[in-house]
Short mmCIF file of C-alpha atoms in Angstrom, two decimals:
data_model
loop_
_atom_site.label_atom_id
_atom_site.label_comp_id
_atom_site.label_asym_id
_atom_site.label_seq_id
_atom_site.Cartn_x
_atom_site.Cartn_y
_atom_site.Cartn_z
CA MET A 1352 17.88 2.83 -9.70
CA LYS A 1353 16.00 0.20 -10.94
CA VAL A 1354 15.16 -3.41 -9.34
CA THR A 1355 13.54 -5.90 -11.50
CA VAL A 1356 12.30 -9.24 -9.40
CA VAL A 1357 13.55 -12.44 -10.97
CA GLY A 1358 12.53 -14.78 -8.46
CA PHE A 1359 10.77 -14.17 -5.23
CA TRP A 1360 9.22 -17.69 -3.86
CA GLY A 1361 10.13 -19.01 -0.62
CA GLY A 1362 12.00 -22.30 -0.46
CA TYR A 1363 11.09 -23.77 -4.09
CA PRO A 1364 10.39 -22.14 -7.15
CA GLY A 1365 6.52 -21.79 -8.46
CA VAL A 1366 5.70 -23.17 -11.91
CA SER A 1367 7.93 -21.30 -14.11
CA GLU A 1368 9.17 -19.12 -11.71
CA ALA A 1369 11.76 -19.02 -9.71
CA THR A 1370 13.01 -18.15 -5.88
CA SER A 1371 15.23 -15.10 -4.57
CA SER A 1372 17.07 -13.07 -6.94
CA TYR A 1373 16.77 -9.44 -7.73
CA LEU A 1374 18.56 -7.06 -10.71
CA PHE A 1375 19.40 -4.06 -9.46
CA GLU A 1376 20.50 -1.69 -12.55
CA HIS A 1377 21.98 1.75 -12.23
CA ASP A 1378 24.13 3.67 -14.90
CA GLY A 1379 24.14 0.83 -17.10
CA TYR A 1380 25.87 -1.43 -14.33
CA LYS A 1381 24.12 -4.91 -13.58
CA LEU A 1382 23.97 -6.30 -10.32
CA LEU A 1383 22.44 -9.60 -9.15
CA VAL A 1384 21.53 -10.14 -5.46
CA ASP A 1385 20.79 -13.63 -4.76
CA CYS A 1386 20.43 -16.40 -7.45
CA GLY A 1387 18.10 -19.10 -6.64
CA SER A 1388 16.26 -22.01 -8.10
CA GLY A 1389 15.12 -21.14 -11.29
CA ALA A 1390 16.69 -17.65 -11.65
CA LEU A 1391 18.70 -18.07 -14.78
CA GLY A 1392 15.63 -18.85 -16.95
CA GLN A 1393 14.26 -15.72 -15.59
CA LEU A 1394 16.99 -13.60 -15.56
CA GLN A 1395 17.15 -13.84 -19.38
CA LYS A 1396 14.22 -12.29 -20.25
CA TYR A 1397 15.81 -9.17 -18.89
CA VAL A 1398 19.83 -9.70 -19.40
CA ALA A 1399 21.73 -12.08 -21.02
CA PRO A 1400 23.77 -13.89 -18.37
CA GLN A 1401 27.27 -12.69 -20.05
CA GLU A 1402 25.86 -9.03 -19.42
CA LEU A 1403 26.10 -9.13 -15.34
CA ASP A 1404 28.62 -7.23 -13.82
CA ALA A 1405 28.71 -8.76 -10.48
CA VAL A 1406 26.61 -10.87 -8.11
CA ILE A 1407 26.17 -10.74 -4.15
CA LEU A 1408 24.68 -13.29 -1.94
CA SER A 1409 23.12 -12.78 0.97
CA HIS A 1410 23.81 -16.66 2.37
CA TYR A 1411 24.22 -20.05 1.04
CA HIS A 1412 20.62 -21.65 1.25
CA HIS A 1413 19.77 -23.08 -1.90
CA ASP A 1414 16.81 -20.89 -2.69
CA HIS A 1415 19.38 -18.14 -2.86
CA VAL A 1416 22.15 -19.76 -4.47
CA ALA A 1417 20.98 -22.81 -6.39
CA ASP A 1418 21.30 -21.18 -10.14
CA ILE A 1419 24.98 -20.27 -9.13
CA GLY A 1420 26.40 -23.20 -10.87
CA VAL A 1421 24.46 -22.84 -14.03
CA LEU A 1422 25.19 -19.31 -14.36
CA GLN A 1423 28.76 -20.28 -14.22
CA TYR A 1424 28.28 -22.83 -17.29
CA ALA A 1425 25.91 -19.98 -19.24
CA ARG A 1426 29.07 -17.97 -18.94
CA LEU A 1427 32.03 -20.53 -19.95
CA ILE A 1428 29.60 -21.80 -22.75
CA GLN A 1429 29.04 -18.18 -24.23
CA SER A 1430 32.99 -17.57 -23.86
CA TYR A 1431 33.43 -20.93 -26.09
CA LEU A 1432 30.96 -19.29 -28.62
CA GLY A 1433 33.30 -16.57 -29.14
CA ASN A 1434 31.70 -13.82 -26.80
CA ASP A 1435 33.81 -11.43 -24.72
CA VAL A 1436 32.95 -12.77 -21.12
CA LYS A 1437 35.12 -11.31 -18.25
CA GLU A 1438 35.41 -12.89 -15.22
CA LEU A 1439 32.48 -11.98 -12.94
CA PRO A 1440 33.12 -11.31 -9.45
CA ILE A 1441 30.50 -13.22 -6.95
CA TYR A 1442 30.25 -11.52 -3.81
CA GLY A 1443 29.72 -13.76 -0.54
CA HIS A 1444 30.50 -14.32 3.21
CA THR A 1445 33.54 -16.69 4.36
CA TYR A 1446 31.30 -17.91 7.18
CA ASP A 1447 30.78 -20.81 5.25
CA GLN A 1448 34.16 -21.72 3.59
CA ALA A 1449 32.98 -24.72 1.61
CA ALA A 1450 29.98 -22.69 -0.15
CA PHE A 1451 31.84 -19.79 -0.53
CA GLU A 1452 35.07 -21.59 -2.35
CA LYS A 1453 32.14 -22.62 -5.05
CA LEU A 1454 31.75 -19.22 -6.38
CA THR A 1455 35.05 -19.58 -8.06
CA HIS A 1456 34.94 -21.29 -11.47
CA SER A 1457 38.35 -20.91 -13.11
CA GLY A 1458 38.30 -17.35 -15.46
CA ILE A 1459 34.51 -17.36 -15.50
CA THR A 1460 33.59 -16.17 -11.95
CA LYS A 1461 35.59 -15.25 -9.13
CA GLY A 1462 34.28 -15.59 -5.14
CA VAL A 1463 35.26 -12.19 -3.65
CA SER A 1464 34.36 -12.36 0.31
CA TYR A 1465 32.76 -9.19 1.82
CA ASN A 1466 33.55 -7.83 5.34
CA PRO A 1467 29.87 -7.15 6.65
CA ASN A 1468 31.38 -4.64 9.14
CA GLN A 1469 32.47 -2.56 6.30
CA SER A 1470 30.33 -1.21 3.44
CA LEU A 1471 31.08 -2.19 -0.08
CA GLU A 1472 31.44 -0.38 -3.18
CA VAL A 1473 30.54 -2.44 -6.34
CA GLY A 1474 30.07 -0.46 -9.12
CA PRO A 1475 28.00 2.39 -8.45
CA PHE A 1476 26.50 0.88 -5.51
CA THR A 1477 26.95 1.11 -1.98
CA ILE A 1478 26.08 -1.83 0.17
CA THR A 1479 26.36 -2.02 4.02
CA PHE A 1480 24.67 -5.33 5.71
CA LEU A 1481 23.13 -6.28 8.72
CA GLN A 1482 23.22 -9.97 10.08
CA THR A 1483 19.79 -11.62 10.13
CA LYS A 1484 18.54 -13.88 12.68
CA HIS A 1485 18.26 -17.34 10.43
CA PRO A 1486 19.47 -20.88 10.90
CA VAL A 1487 22.91 -19.84 8.94
CA THR A 1488 24.60 -17.05 8.51
CA CYS A 1489 22.90 -14.61 6.60
CA TYR A 1490 23.17 -10.74 6.08
CA ALA A 1491 20.56 -7.93 4.64
CA MET A 1492 21.71 -5.34 2.85
CA GLN A 1493 20.92 -1.68 2.06
CA ILE A 1494 21.77 -1.01 -1.40
CA SER A 1495 22.51 2.79 -2.58
CA ALA A 1496 23.08 4.40 -5.74
CA GLY A 1497 22.61 7.99 -6.55
CA ASP A 1498 19.80 9.46 -4.11
CA LYS A 1499 17.95 6.03 -3.69
CA ALA A 1500 18.24 3.39 -1.05
CA VAL A 1501 16.89 0.06 -1.32
CA VAL A 1502 16.62 -2.41 1.99
CA TYR A 1503 16.87 -6.37 1.37
CA THR A 1504 16.30 -8.28 4.41
CA ALA A 1505 17.24 -11.32 2.86
CA ASP A 1506 15.80 -14.19 5.18
CA SER A 1507 15.29 -13.58 8.79
CA SER A 1508 12.91 -13.18 11.93
CA TYR A 1509 11.96 -9.93 13.07
CA ILE A 1510 14.53 -8.31 14.98
CA ASP A 1511 14.75 -4.62 15.95
CA ALA A 1512 17.94 -3.78 14.35
CA PHE A 1513 16.22 -3.61 11.13
CA VAL A 1514 14.22 -0.34 11.98
CA PRO A 1515 17.27 1.86 12.18
CA PHE A 1516 18.93 -0.37 9.24
CA SER A 1517 16.23 0.57 6.88
CA GLN A 1518 15.54 4.32 8.35
CA GLN A 1519 13.68 6.18 5.49
CA ALA A 1520 14.56 3.41 3.04
CA ASP A 1521 13.11 4.13 -0.07
CA LEU A 1522 12.12 0.49 -0.50
CA VAL A 1523 12.03 -2.29 1.81
CA ILE A 1524 12.17 -5.62 0.31
CA CYS A 1525 11.02 -7.64 2.79
CA GLU A 1526 10.68 -11.71 3.26
CA CYS A 1527 7.36 -12.59 4.22
CA ASN A 1528 7.03 -16.38 4.49
CA PHE A 1529 4.05 -16.30 7.19
CA TYR A 1530 0.75 -15.00 7.75
CA ALA A 1531 -0.20 -12.48 10.78
CA HIS A 1532 -1.60 -15.50 12.63
CA GLN A 1533 1.77 -17.49 12.40
CA ASN A 1534 4.81 -17.44 14.09
CA GLY A 1535 8.17 -17.42 11.65
CA SER A 1536 10.48 -17.01 14.60
CA GLY A 1537 11.86 -20.64 14.92
CA ALA A 1538 12.19 -21.20 11.12
CA GLY A 1539 14.03 -17.76 10.96
CA HIS A 1540 11.35 -15.83 8.88
CA MET A 1541 9.18 -13.01 9.07
CA THR A 1542 5.37 -12.74 9.03
CA SER A 1543 2.97 -10.35 7.29
CA THR A 1544 2.56 -7.60 10.50
CA GLU A 1545 6.28 -8.17 11.09
CA ALA A 1546 7.12 -6.63 7.87
CA GLY A 1547 4.41 -4.19 8.18
CA LYS A 1548 5.86 -2.94 11.63
CA LEU A 1549 9.48 -2.58 10.32
CA ALA A 1550 8.55 -0.44 7.28
CA HIS A 1551 6.34 1.73 9.66
CA GLY A 1552 9.23 1.98 12.17
CA ALA A 1553 11.98 2.77 9.50
CA ASN A 1554 9.48 5.34 8.07
CA ALA A 1555 10.16 3.46 4.51
CA LYS A 1556 8.54 4.90 1.49
CA GLU A 1557 7.23 1.53 -0.23
CA LEU A 1558 7.25 -2.07 1.30
CA MET A 1559 7.62 -5.00 -1.20
CA LEU A 1560 6.68 -8.71 -0.03
CA THR A 1561 8.77 -11.34 -0.99
CA HIS A 1562 9.86 -14.86 -0.58
CA LEU A 1563 6.35 -15.79 -0.45
CA PRO A 1564 4.81 -19.09 1.03
CA HIS A 1565 3.23 -21.38 -1.36
CA TYR A 1566 -0.26 -21.65 0.55
CA GLY A 1567 -2.74 -19.43 1.54
CA GLU A 1568 -4.31 -16.28 -0.30
CA VAL A 1569 -1.02 -14.32 -1.03
CA GLU A 1570 -2.91 -11.22 -1.08
CA GLN A 1571 -3.81 -11.33 2.22
CA LEU A 1572 -0.06 -10.81 3.30
CA VAL A 1573 -0.65 -7.14 1.67
CA VAL A 1574 -3.64 -6.35 3.79
CA GLU A 1575 -2.14 -7.90 6.93
CA ALA A 1576 0.99 -5.96 6.41
CA LYS A 1577 -1.19 -2.62 5.91
CA ASN A 1578 -2.60 -2.91 9.36
CA GLU A 1579 1.05 -2.04 10.50
CA PHE A 1580 2.10 0.47 7.70
CA THR A 1581 0.21 3.00 5.75
CA GLY A 1582 2.46 3.53 2.84
CA ASN A 1583 2.62 1.61 -0.48
CA VAL A 1584 2.56 -2.21 0.14
CA PHE A 1585 2.71 -4.73 -2.93
CA LEU A 1586 3.51 -7.97 -3.39
CA ALA A 1587 6.96 -9.40 -5.63
CA SER A 1588 5.98 -11.13 -8.93
CA SER A 1589 8.20 -12.29 -11.67
CA GLY A 1590 9.21 -9.13 -13.75
CA LEU A 1591 7.96 -6.55 -11.38
CA GLN A 1592 10.00 -3.44 -11.84
CA TRP A 1593 10.79 -0.70 -9.52
CA ASN A 1594 12.11 2.27 -10.97
CA LYS A 1595 12.72 5.85 -9.22
#
């Protein structure tokens, strides 16, 4: 399984970068997980928009879905140019019906609801869900293919349920919007030490810190997470690839 970081900033993108978006690939299948602000510009470094096989969304905050509309336009224009563009499934929950309905653009994309209480098969990937603690309905995902499992926490403050959900994951992609001395629970986000605590409790192999803050020295987040987790800890960055 290969995971490419398309975007990793929290809230809004850094200059020439993007917010939350990750490209998962296995056996030639291309799944985009979240599609935040600036994602489409970054995505085209790795895959053409018309080559995506599916998209899945954790929740409908702008920094996770802002580029869904321009992805729809990109595929629409490619169809006008005579390219073979199949209708793209975009998986999302229906607890925000108005947002879910925007996932469908007739003949170009189609919103497909997922049941978070059941596993979902998308191409070669098996996806299971965990509701997070966030101001809006949001789901973490465990995405498995072959013998590898990656957990994406999406947006959440720390909850104990992450530990069994992430047990022995090959990689945990954990949101980390706050430093160790802060408290992110009110905003629905985690600190560096909470990310490390999660990975340690889950016996995860590696920890990627993402949804990064726009202030402070972000390298300090790694130092702080390592106080809790002795495995490999690293920051998400544009174009970073994890390939196992």
